[in-house]
Tab-separated table of N, CA and C in Angstrom:
chain	number	residue	atom	x	y	z
A	78	MET	N	-53.011	-27.630	-3.390
A	78	MET	CA	-54.310	-27.785	-2.287
A	78	MET	C	-53.834	-28.664	-0.963
A	79	THR	N	-54.183	-28.112	-0.011
A	79	THR	CA	-53.813	-28.881	1.272
A	79	THR	C	-54.905	-29.889	1.335
A	80	PRO	N	-54.540	-31.273	1.380
A	80	PRO	CA	-55.510	-32.185	1.559
A	80	PRO	C	-55.990	-32.596	2.738
A	81	SER	N	-57.289	-33.088	2.821
A	81	SER	CA	-57.661	-33.455	4.249
A	81	SER	C	-56.913	-34.561	5.276
A	82	ILE	N	-56.251	-33.719	6.154
A	82	ILE	CA	-55.605	-34.610	7.163
A	82	ILE	C	-56.108	-35.029	8.481
A	83	HIS	N	-56.208	-36.205	9.054
A	83	HIS	CA	-56.809	-36.343	10.165
A	83	HIS	C	-55.450	-36.975	11.206
A	84	TRP	N	-55.335	-35.873	12.236
A	84	TRP	CA	-54.065	-36.026	12.947
A	84	TRP	C	-54.300	-36.814	13.948
A	85	GLN	N	-53.942	-38.211	14.211
A	85	GLN	CA	-54.126	-39.245	15.203
A	85	GLN	C	-52.843	-39.214	16.533
A	86	PRO	N	-53.042	-38.449	17.628
A	86	PRO	CA	-51.899	-38.893	18.552
A	86	PRO	C	-52.432	-40.287	19.263
A	87	ARG	N	-51.057	-41.400	19.295
A	87	ARG	CA	-51.057	-42.255	19.739
A	87	ARG	C	-49.712	-42.887	20.704
A	88	HIS	N	-50.169	-43.466	21.432
A	88	HIS	CA	-48.795	-44.264	22.435
A	88	HIS	C	-48.687	-45.310	21.790
A	89	PHE	N	-47.542	-45.565	21.832
A	89	PHE	CA	-46.759	-47.165	21.193
A	89	PHE	C	-48.078	-48.119	21.440
A	90	ARG	N	-48.517	-48.364	22.681
A	90	ARG	CA	-49.292	-49.680	22.774
A	90	ARG	C	-50.443	-49.418	22.185
A	91	GLU	N	-50.912	-48.161	21.479
A	91	GLU	CA	-52.010	-47.943	20.750
A	91	GLU	C	-52.170	-48.080	19.303
A	92	LEU	N	-50.827	-48.129	18.782
A	92	LEU	CA	-50.737	-48.413	17.457
A	92	LEU	C	-50.825	-49.861	16.930
A	93	ASP	N	-51.684	-49.736	15.772
A	93	ASP	CA	-51.947	-51.536	15.347
A	93	ASP	C	-50.652	-51.659	14.695
A	94	ILE	N	-50.472	-52.841	14.329
A	94	ILE	CA	-49.028	-53.414	13.657
A	94	ILE	C	-49.092	-52.813	12.025
A	95	ASP	N	-50.267	-52.571	11.459
A	95	ASP	CA	-50.077	-52.088	10.392
A	95	ASP	C	-49.537	-50.426	10.401
A	96	THR	N	-50.114	-50.157	11.169
A	96	THR	CA	-49.681	-48.644	11.279
A	96	THR	C	-48.049	-48.433	11.946
A	97	LEU	N	-47.660	-49.202	13.075
A	97	LEU	CA	-46.433	-49.344	13.220
A	97	LEU	C	-45.681	-49.775	12.019
A	98	TYR	N	-45.932	-50.454	11.227
A	98	TYR	CA	-44.925	-51.017	10.328
A	98	TYR	C	-44.794	-49.890	9.274
A	99	ALA	N	-46.137	-49.054	8.923
A	99	ALA	CA	-45.817	-48.123	8.033
A	99	ALA	C	-44.809	-46.958	8.476
A	100	LEU	N	-45.381	-46.465	9.823
A	100	LEU	CA	-44.499	-45.594	10.214
A	100	LEU	C	-42.949	-45.908	10.116
A	101	LEU	N	-42.773	-47.043	10.670
A	101	LEU	CA	-41.482	-47.420	11.000
A	101	LEU	C	-40.731	-47.419	9.298
A	102	LYS	N	-41.637	-47.845	8.251
A	102	LYS	CA	-41.237	-48.320	6.901
A	102	LYS	C	-40.854	-46.263	6.429
A	103	LEU	N	-42.132	-45.939	6.650
A	103	LEU	CA	-41.797	-44.428	5.994
A	103	LEU	C	-40.358	-43.854	6.881
A	104	ARG	N	-40.463	-43.737	7.854
A	104	ARG	CA	-39.294	-42.906	8.488
A	104	ARG	C	-37.790	-43.655	8.245
A	105	SER	N	-37.909	-45.025	7.927
A	105	SER	CA	-36.531	-45.671	7.177
A	105	SER	C	-36.377	-44.987	5.728
A	106	GLU	N	-37.545	-44.959	4.978
A	106	GLU	CA	-37.377	-44.616	3.829
A	106	GLU	C	-37.027	-43.125	3.821
A	107	VAL	N	-37.291	-42.105	4.627
A	107	VAL	CA	-36.956	-40.664	4.591
A	107	VAL	C	-35.464	-40.154	5.351
A	108	PHE	N	-35.433	-40.856	6.489
A	108	PHE	CA	-34.008	-40.710	7.147
A	108	PHE	C	-33.034	-41.355	7.082
A	109	VAL	N	-33.382	-42.773	6.932
A	109	VAL	CA	-32.076	-43.630	6.385
A	109	VAL	C	-31.866	-43.742	5.016
A	110	VAL	N	-32.906	-43.847	3.825
A	110	VAL	CA	-32.542	-43.961	2.464
A	110	VAL	C	-32.186	-42.796	1.897
A	111	GLU	N	-33.265	-41.988	1.919
A	111	GLU	CA	-33.354	-40.631	1.358
A	111	GLU	C	-32.051	-39.631	1.878
A	112	GLN	N	-32.421	-39.429	3.284
A	112	GLN	CA	-31.062	-38.839	3.720
A	112	GLN	C	-29.798	-39.211	4.127
A	113	ASN	N	-29.752	-40.905	3.309
A	113	ASN	CA	-28.335	-41.262	3.351
A	113	ASN	C	-27.506	-41.377	5.064
A	114	CYS	N	-28.454	-41.629	6.041
A	114	CYS	CA	-27.913	-41.585	6.973
A	114	CYS	C	-27.866	-42.945	7.642
A	115	VAL	N	-27.075	-43.510	8.040
A	115	VAL	CA	-27.173	-44.948	8.864
A	115	VAL	C	-27.004	-44.755	10.006
A	116	TYR	N	-28.290	-45.177	10.706
A	116	TYR	CA	-28.498	-45.209	12.215
A	116	TYR	C	-29.733	-46.306	12.209
A	117	LEU	N	-29.622	-46.657	13.487
A	117	LEU	CA	-30.682	-47.429	13.941
A	117	LEU	C	-32.134	-46.599	14.258
A	118	ASP	N	-32.953	-46.397	13.762
A	118	ASP	CA	-34.073	-45.688	13.781
A	118	ASP	C	-34.917	-45.826	15.201
A	119	PRO	N	-35.304	-47.385	15.414
A	119	PRO	CA	-36.070	-47.568	16.137
A	119	PRO	C	-34.966	-47.366	17.741
A	120	ASP	N	-35.033	-46.416	18.499
A	120	ASP	CA	-33.886	-46.190	19.806
A	120	ASP	C	-34.762	-46.428	20.912
A	121	GLY	N	-35.520	-47.063	20.826
A	121	GLY	CA	-36.105	-47.160	22.309
A	121	GLY	C	-37.095	-46.160	22.814
A	122	LYS	N	-37.427	-44.821	22.037
A	122	LYS	CA	-37.978	-43.943	22.805
A	122	LYS	C	-39.164	-44.218	22.509
A	123	ASP	N	-39.343	-44.822	21.097
A	123	ASP	CA	-40.730	-44.709	20.550
A	123	ASP	C	-41.911	-45.579	21.406
A	124	ARG	N	-41.349	-46.200	22.623
A	124	ARG	CA	-41.986	-47.292	22.919
A	124	ARG	C	-42.144	-46.792	24.729
A	125	HIS	N	-41.696	-45.465	25.177
A	125	HIS	CA	-41.568	-44.579	26.456
A	125	HIS	C	-43.207	-44.554	26.349
A	126	PRO	N	-43.658	-44.875	27.497
A	126	PRO	CA	-45.172	-44.751	28.152
A	126	PRO	C	-45.740	-43.336	27.835
A	127	GLN	N	-44.995	-42.231	27.478
A	127	GLN	CA	-45.581	-40.750	27.463
A	127	GLN	C	-45.226	-40.370	26.314
A	128	THR	N	-44.617	-41.295	25.198
A	128	THR	CA	-44.148	-40.714	23.785
A	128	THR	C	-45.643	-40.592	22.991
A	129	ILE	N	-45.651	-39.585	22.284
A	129	ILE	CA	-46.810	-39.362	21.383
A	129	ILE	C	-46.634	-39.624	19.898
A	130	HIS	N	-47.196	-40.458	19.352
A	130	HIS	CA	-46.622	-40.703	17.663
A	130	HIS	C	-47.787	-40.033	17.069
A	131	LEU	N	-47.437	-38.526	16.928
A	131	LEU	CA	-48.527	-38.046	15.818
A	131	LEU	C	-48.814	-38.484	14.270
A	132	ILE	N	-49.725	-38.816	14.045
A	132	ILE	CA	-49.898	-39.746	12.946
A	132	ILE	C	-50.884	-38.693	11.594
A	133	GLY	N	-50.744	-38.424	10.571
A	133	GLY	CA	-51.383	-37.752	9.869
A	133	GLY	C	-51.904	-38.746	8.472
A	134	ILE	N	-53.177	-38.823	8.606
A	134	ILE	CA	-53.928	-39.723	7.890
A	134	ILE	C	-54.507	-39.201	6.740
A	135	ALA	N	-54.620	-39.286	5.785
A	135	ALA	CA	-55.046	-38.530	4.189
A	135	ALA	C	-56.462	-39.631	4.503
A	136	ASP	N	-57.138	-39.140	3.770
A	136	ASP	CA	-58.735	-39.277	3.443
A	136	ASP	C	-58.660	-41.099	2.969
A	137	ASN	N	-58.045	-41.173	1.997
A	137	ASN	CA	-57.785	-42.386	1.260
A	137	ASN	C	-56.743	-43.600	2.346
A	138	GLY	N	-56.532	-43.249	3.384
A	138	GLY	CA	-55.753	-44.118	4.313
A	138	GLY	C	-54.215	-43.901	4.437
A	139	ASP	N	-53.328	-43.350	3.388
A	139	ASP	CA	-52.524	-43.238	3.494
A	139	ASP	C	-51.887	-42.495	5.036
A	140	LEU	N	-50.706	-43.159	5.312
A	140	LEU	CA	-49.877	-42.204	5.953
A	140	LEU	C	-49.102	-41.052	5.437
A	141	ALA	N	-49.625	-39.989	5.591
A	141	ALA	CA	-49.003	-38.858	4.820
A	141	ALA	C	-47.985	-38.078	5.880
A	142	ALA	N	-47.775	-37.895	6.685
A	142	ALA	CA	-47.338	-37.065	7.627
A	142	ALA	C	-46.856	-37.910	9.198
A	143	TYR	N	-46.019	-37.415	9.529
A	143	TYR	CA	-45.685	-38.138	11.030
A	143	TYR	C	-44.741	-37.278	11.813
A	144	LEU	N	-44.720	-37.146	13.543
A	144	LEU	CA	-43.583	-36.946	13.769
A	144	LEU	C	-43.896	-37.218	15.608
A	145	ARG	N	-42.945	-37.469	16.390
A	145	ARG	CA	-42.732	-38.082	17.670
A	145	ARG	C	-42.710	-37.165	18.668
A	146	ILE	N	-43.535	-36.950	19.764
A	146	ILE	CA	-43.435	-36.265	20.763
A	146	ILE	C	-42.735	-36.925	21.939
A	147	LEU	N	-41.852	-36.238	22.462
A	147	LEU	CA	-41.203	-37.129	23.836
A	147	LEU	C	-41.244	-36.607	25.057
A	148	PRO	N	-41.394	-36.969	26.271
A	148	PRO	CA	-41.432	-36.152	27.519
A	148	PRO	C	-40.250	-35.389	27.528
A	149	ALA	N	-40.415	-34.583	28.757
A	149	ALA	CA	-39.002	-34.134	29.049
A	149	ALA	C	-38.131	-35.134	29.985
A	150	GLY	N	-36.734	-34.833	29.753
A	150	GLY	CA	-35.745	-35.580	30.224
A	150	GLY	C	-35.368	-37.041	29.364
A	151	LEU	N	-36.342	-37.126	28.053
A	151	LEU	CA	-35.898	-38.634	27.473
A	151	LEU	C	-34.860	-37.995	26.277
A	152	SER	N	-34.766	-37.127	25.589
A	152	SER	CA	-33.901	-36.495	24.633
A	152	SER	C	-33.325	-35.150	25.206
A	153	TYR	N	-34.158	-34.191	25.616
A	153	TYR	CA	-33.322	-32.713	26.130
A	153	TYR	C	-34.446	-32.613	27.730
A	154	PRO	N	-34.207	-31.870	28.428
A	154	PRO	CA	-34.458	-31.601	29.870
A	154	PRO	C	-35.919	-31.366	29.447
A	155	GLN	N	-36.297	-30.228	28.408
A	155	GLN	CA	-37.486	-29.880	28.135
A	155	GLN	C	-38.372	-31.189	26.983
A	156	VAL	N	-39.712	-30.809	27.274
A	156	VAL	CA	-40.281	-31.894	26.242
A	156	VAL	C	-39.854	-31.301	24.756
A	157	SER	N	-39.856	-32.357	23.675
A	157	SER	CA	-39.329	-32.331	22.460
A	157	SER	C	-39.873	-32.963	21.410
A	158	PHE	N	-39.981	-32.993	19.975
A	158	PHE	CA	-40.370	-33.885	19.219
A	158	PHE	C	-39.306	-33.944	18.166
A	159	GLY	N	-39.555	-35.044	17.678
A	159	GLY	CA	-38.530	-35.125	16.341
A	159	GLY	C	-39.257	-35.991	15.193
A	160	ARG	N	-38.268	-36.697	14.301
A	160	ARG	CA	-38.479	-37.825	13.043
A	160	ARG	C	-39.718	-36.973	12.621
A	161	VAL	N	-39.658	-35.581	12.259
A	161	VAL	CA	-40.594	-35.057	11.526
A	161	VAL	C	-40.594	-35.172	9.785
A	162	LEU	N	-41.669	-35.688	9.286
A	162	LEU	CA	-41.706	-36.053	8.059
A	162	LEU	C	-43.038	-36.262	7.332
A	163	THR	N	-42.897	-35.551	6.206
A	163	THR	CA	-44.069	-35.627	5.314
A	163	THR	C	-43.450	-36.911	4.053
A	164	ALA	N	-44.570	-37.486	3.754
A	164	ALA	CA	-44.519	-38.326	2.840
A	164	ALA	C	-43.959	-38.177	1.387
A	165	PRO	N	-43.351	-38.672	0.817
A	165	PRO	CA	-42.857	-38.011	-0.650
A	165	PRO	C	-43.969	-37.673	-1.429
A	166	ALA	N	-44.958	-38.654	-1.513
A	166	ALA	CA	-46.514	-38.175	-2.060
A	166	ALA	C	-47.237	-36.948	-1.878
A	167	TYR	N	-46.804	-36.846	-0.697
A	167	TYR	CA	-47.391	-35.343	0.102
A	167	TYR	C	-46.803	-34.082	0.230
A	168	ARG	N	-45.692	-34.211	-0.095
A	168	ARG	CA	-44.778	-33.048	-0.086
A	168	ARG	C	-45.178	-31.762	-0.892
A	169	GLY	N	-44.967	-30.596	-0.509
A	169	GLY	CA	-45.481	-29.423	-1.333
A	169	GLY	C	-46.975	-29.303	-1.302
A	170	ARG	N	-47.536	-30.056	-0.337
A	170	ARG	CA	-49.085	-29.471	-0.479
A	170	ARG	C	-49.506	-28.757	0.936
A	171	GLY	N	-48.371	-28.395	1.635
A	171	GLY	CA	-49.200	-27.492	2.958
A	171	GLY	C	-49.339	-28.305	3.860
A	172	LEU	N	-48.471	-29.547	4.398
A	172	LEU	CA	-48.914	-30.101	5.526
A	172	LEU	C	-48.050	-29.672	6.757
A	173	GLY	N	-47.001	-29.295	6.465
A	173	GLY	CA	-46.138	-29.000	7.608
A	173	GLY	C	-46.812	-27.918	8.738
A	174	ASP	N	-46.870	-26.649	8.622
A	174	ASP	CA	-47.323	-26.007	9.619
A	174	ASP	C	-48.644	-26.574	10.260
A	175	PRO	N	-49.850	-27.297	9.567
A	175	PRO	CA	-50.919	-27.967	10.424
A	175	PRO	C	-50.292	-28.884	11.302
A	176	MET	N	-49.086	-29.818	10.888
A	176	MET	CA	-48.651	-30.689	11.670
A	176	MET	C	-47.948	-30.404	12.878
A	177	LEU	N	-47.117	-29.027	12.849
A	177	LEU	CA	-46.530	-28.587	13.837
A	177	LEU	C	-47.757	-27.789	14.899
A	178	ARG	N	-49.012	-27.215	14.129
A	178	ARG	CA	-50.069	-26.964	15.242
A	178	ARG	C	-50.615	-27.952	16.060
A	179	ALA	N	-50.509	-28.915	15.269
A	179	ALA	CA	-51.309	-30.049	15.832
A	179	ALA	C	-50.253	-30.877	17.167
A	180	ALA	N	-48.866	-31.071	16.903
A	180	ALA	CA	-47.879	-31.464	17.993
A	180	ALA	C	-48.041	-30.246	18.986
A	181	LEU	N	-48.104	-28.781	18.808
A	181	LEU	CA	-48.031	-28.252	19.613
A	181	LEU	C	-49.423	-28.041	20.793
A	182	GLU	N	-50.510	-28.474	19.960
A	182	GLU	CA	-51.865	-28.666	20.749
A	182	GLU	C	-51.744	-29.924	21.649
A	183	GLN	N	-51.078	-30.806	21.098
A	183	GLN	CA	-50.788	-32.021	21.826
A	183	GLN	C	-50.200	-31.919	22.921
A	184	ILE	N	-48.564	-31.229	22.778
A	184	ILE	CA	-47.815	-30.796	23.838
A	184	ILE	C	-48.790	-29.871	24.732
A	185	GLU	N	-49.199	-29.010	24.303
A	185	GLU	CA	-49.912	-28.267	25.674
A	185	GLU	C	-50.994	-28.947	26.249
A	186	ALA	N	-51.801	-30.004	25.570
A	186	ALA	CA	-52.855	-30.462	26.389
A	186	ALA	C	-52.307	-31.508	27.421
A	187	ARG	N	-50.966	-31.682	26.696
A	187	ARG	CA	-50.179	-32.827	27.956
A	187	ARG	C	-49.383	-32.325	28.996
A	188	TRP	N	-49.051	-31.425	28.422
A	188	TRP	CA	-47.485	-30.432	29.304
A	188	TRP	C	-47.787	-29.355	29.414
A	189	PRO	N	-49.030	-28.723	30.163
A	189	PRO	CA	-49.322	-27.430	29.939
A	189	PRO	C	-48.102	-26.280	30.675
A	190	GLY	N	-47.679	-25.395	29.635
A	190	GLY	CA	-46.964	-24.173	30.183
A	190	GLY	C	-45.379	-24.795	30.003
A	191	ALA	N	-45.186	-26.121	29.171
A	191	ALA	CA	-44.016	-26.321	28.847
A	191	ALA	C	-43.124	-25.782	27.791
A	192	ASP	N	-41.616	-25.715	28.362
A	192	ASP	CA	-40.994	-25.131	27.051
A	192	ASP	C	-40.672	-26.604	26.024
A	193	ILE	N	-40.066	-26.131	25.192
A	193	ILE	CA	-39.936	-27.273	24.024
A	193	ILE	C	-38.512	-27.117	23.421
A	194	GLN	N	-38.072	-28.186	23.431
A	194	GLN	CA	-36.526	-27.996	22.631
A	194	GLN	C	-36.520	-29.236	21.530
A	195	ILE	N	-35.801	-28.620	21.022
A	195	ILE	CA	-35.919	-29.604	19.394
A	195	ILE	C	-34.283	-29.600	18.866
A	196	GLY	N	-33.869	-30.743	18.081
A	196	GLY	CA	-32.846	-30.517	17.481
A	196	GLY	C	-33.303	-30.295	15.834
A	197	ALA	N	-33.149	-29.323	15.057
A	197	ALA	CA	-33.572	-29.044	13.938
A	197	ALA	C	-32.720	-29.241	13.024
A	198	GLN	N	-33.227	-29.642	11.755
A	198	GLN	CA	-32.012	-29.691	10.422
A	198	GLN	C	-32.094	-28.311	10.288
A	199	GLU	N	-30.919	-27.715	9.783
A	199	GLU	CA	-30.297	-26.216	10.081
A	199	GLU	C	-30.894	-25.543	8.953
A	200	HIS	N	-31.426	-26.373	7.727
A	200	HIS	CA	-32.144	-25.453	6.979
A	200	HIS	C	-33.457	-25.104	7.107
A	201	LEU	N	-34.085	-25.776	8.381
A	201	LEU	CA	-35.259	-25.456	8.633
A	201	LEU	C	-35.445	-24.641	9.725
A	202	GLN	N	-34.607	-23.999	9.778
A	202	GLN	CA	-34.678	-22.805	10.952
A	202	GLN	C	-35.716	-21.744	10.756
A	203	GLY	N	-36.076	-21.272	9.791
A	203	GLY	CA	-36.841	-20.288	9.228
A	203	GLY	C	-38.346	-21.142	9.731
A	204	TYR	N	-38.557	-22.151	9.086
A	204	TYR	CA	-39.820	-22.932	9.456
A	204	TYR	C	-40.548	-22.986	10.968
A	205	TYR	N	-39.271	-23.356	11.712
A	205	TYR	CA	-39.808	-23.459	13.224
A	205	TYR	C	-39.617	-22.358	13.615
A	206	GLY	N	-39.029	-21.362	13.275
A	206	GLY	CA	-39.313	-20.213	13.616
A	206	GLY	C	-40.436	-19.191	13.551
A	207	ARG	N	-41.263	-19.494	12.541
A	207	ARG	CA	-42.634	-19.419	12.435
A	207	ARG	C	-43.406	-19.769	13.449
A	208	HIS	N	-43.104	-20.751	14.211
A	208	HIS	CA	-43.849	-21.248	14.906
A	208	HIS	C	-43.174	-21.092	16.573
A	209	GLY	N	-42.360	-20.087	16.739
A	209	GLY	CA	-41.943	-19.439	18.124
A	209	GLY	C	-40.455	-20.406	18.675
A	210	PHE	N	-39.774	-20.728	17.588
A	210	PHE	CA	-38.806	-21.598	17.901
A	210	PHE	C	-37.461	-20.358	17.976
A	211	VAL	N	-36.373	-20.432	18.315
A	211	VAL	CA	-35.091	-19.804	18.292
A	211	VAL	C	-33.935	-20.894	18.428
A	212	PRO	N	-33.032	-20.421	17.890
A	212	PRO	CA	-31.445	-21.404	17.819
A	212	PRO	C	-31.248	-21.134	19.578
A	213	SER	N	-31.082	-22.393	19.981
A	213	SER	CA	-30.455	-22.060	21.254
A	213	SER	C	-28.921	-23.123	21.284
A	214	SER	N	-28.333	-23.326	20.245
A	214	SER	CA	-27.080	-23.630	20.212
A	214	SER	C	-26.158	-23.236	18.774
A	215	GLU	N	-25.469	-23.473	18.816
A	215	GLU	CA	-24.301	-23.487	17.558
A	215	GLU	C	-24.569	-24.558	16.444
A	216	PRO	N	-24.676	-24.417	15.302
A	216	PRO	CA	-24.789	-25.499	14.406
A	216	PRO	C	-23.881	-26.806	14.652
A	217	TYR	N	-24.413	-27.980	14.531
A	217	TYR	CA	-23.622	-29.322	14.540
A	217	TYR	C	-23.678	-30.382	13.563
A	218	LEU	N	-23.229	-31.446	13.492
A	218	LEU	CA	-23.667	-32.346	12.476
A	218	LEU	C	-24.158	-33.446	13.574
A	219	ASP	N	-25.557	-34.181	12.950
A	219	ASP	CA	-25.954	-35.020	13.444
A	219	ASP	C	-25.858	-36.284	12.283
A	220	ASP	N	-25.294	-37.447	12.480
A	220	ASP	CA	-25.388	-38.342	11.474
A	220	ASP	C	-24.759	-37.578	9.928
A	221	GLY	N	-23.907	-36.581	10.252
A	221	GLY	CA	-23.681	-36.082	9.031
A	221	GLY	C	-24.633	-34.838	8.079
A	222	VAL	N	-25.673	-34.865	8.898
A	222	VAL	CA	-26.591	-33.798	8.334
A	222	VAL	C	-26.497	-32.455	9.643
A	223	PRO	N	-26.455	-31.098	8.698
A	223	PRO	CA	-26.301	-30.050	9.912
A	223	PRO	C	-27.418	-29.913	10.565
A	224	HIS	N	-27.532	-29.509	11.743
A	224	HIS	CA	-28.565	-29.260	12.924
A	224	HIS	C	-28.400	-28.416	13.740
A	225	ILE	N	-29.465	-27.742	14.344
A	225	ILE	CA	-29.452	-26.726	15.327
A	225	ILE	C	-30.254	-27.293	16.267
A	226	ASP	N	-29.911	-26.622	17.553
A	226	ASP	CA	-30.949	-26.758	18.420
A	226	ASP	C	-31.710	-25.637	18.594
A	227	MET	N	-32.982	-25.748	18.673
A	227	MET	CA	-34.109	-24.707	18.734
A	227	MET	C	-35.083	-24.919	20.092
A	228	LEU	N	-35.415	-23.595	20.454
A	228	LEU	CA	-36.129	-23.797	21.855
A	228	LEU	C	-36.965	-23.174	22.005
A	229	ARG	N	-38.439	-22.999	22.387
A	229	ARG	CA	-39.753	-22.447	22.225
A	229	ARG	C	-40.267	-22.466	23.657
A	230	LEU	N	-40.067	-21.248	24.207
A	230	LEU	CA	-40.231	-20.831	25.512
A	230	LEU	C	-42.333	-20.964	25.681
A	231	ALA	N	-42.204	-21.526	26.990
A	231	ALA	CA	-43.912	-21.547	26.975
A	231	ALA	C	-44.588	-20.334	27.010
A	232	ARG	N	-45.626	-19.969	26.358
A	232	ARG	CA	-46.094	-18.689	26.297
A	232	ARG	C	-46.917	-18.469	27.889
A	233	SER	N	-46.734	-17.224	28.416
A	233	SER	CA	-47.127	-17.012	29.508
A	233	SER	C	-48.717	-16.446	29.445
C-alpha cells in the first residue's frame, strides 16, 4: 500500500537544520554506503539559489523519499534532477511514480516548457521511460555504476 506522502519543494535556505541533516544522511546511506560509491555527495549544487530539494515526508514525520531538481546549465544544458532515492523502510511501496510526477510538476511550474536531461542508472531506463524519457547517450560508468543519459522533451 502506498503511504500518504507530503511532497515539499524547498530551496536550500528553506531547509531547517534537522531536515538538511536527515536528507544528507539518507543520501550518504544510499549512494555512498549502500551503493559503495566513494564520492563527495555535497557537491555545491545543493546551495544553488534555483535548486529545489523535493522532500517526501510520511505522516509519521519520516523522510521517505527525496530528489534534487537543478536548473538548466548546472549539470546539463537542460533542467535536470538527480539524487533520486526512496528510504530503505519505504521501498516497494509505490513511491517512485508519485515522486517523479511531483518533480515534473515542480519543473513545469518553475520552467514551463523546459526539456529535462538526466543521468539515470542504466537499470532504471524503463522507470524513466514510463515518464517520457528516452536514452540520449551510450551507457557509461559513473562512480562504477552503469548510467545512461536520458532526455524528456517538452510537451507541445
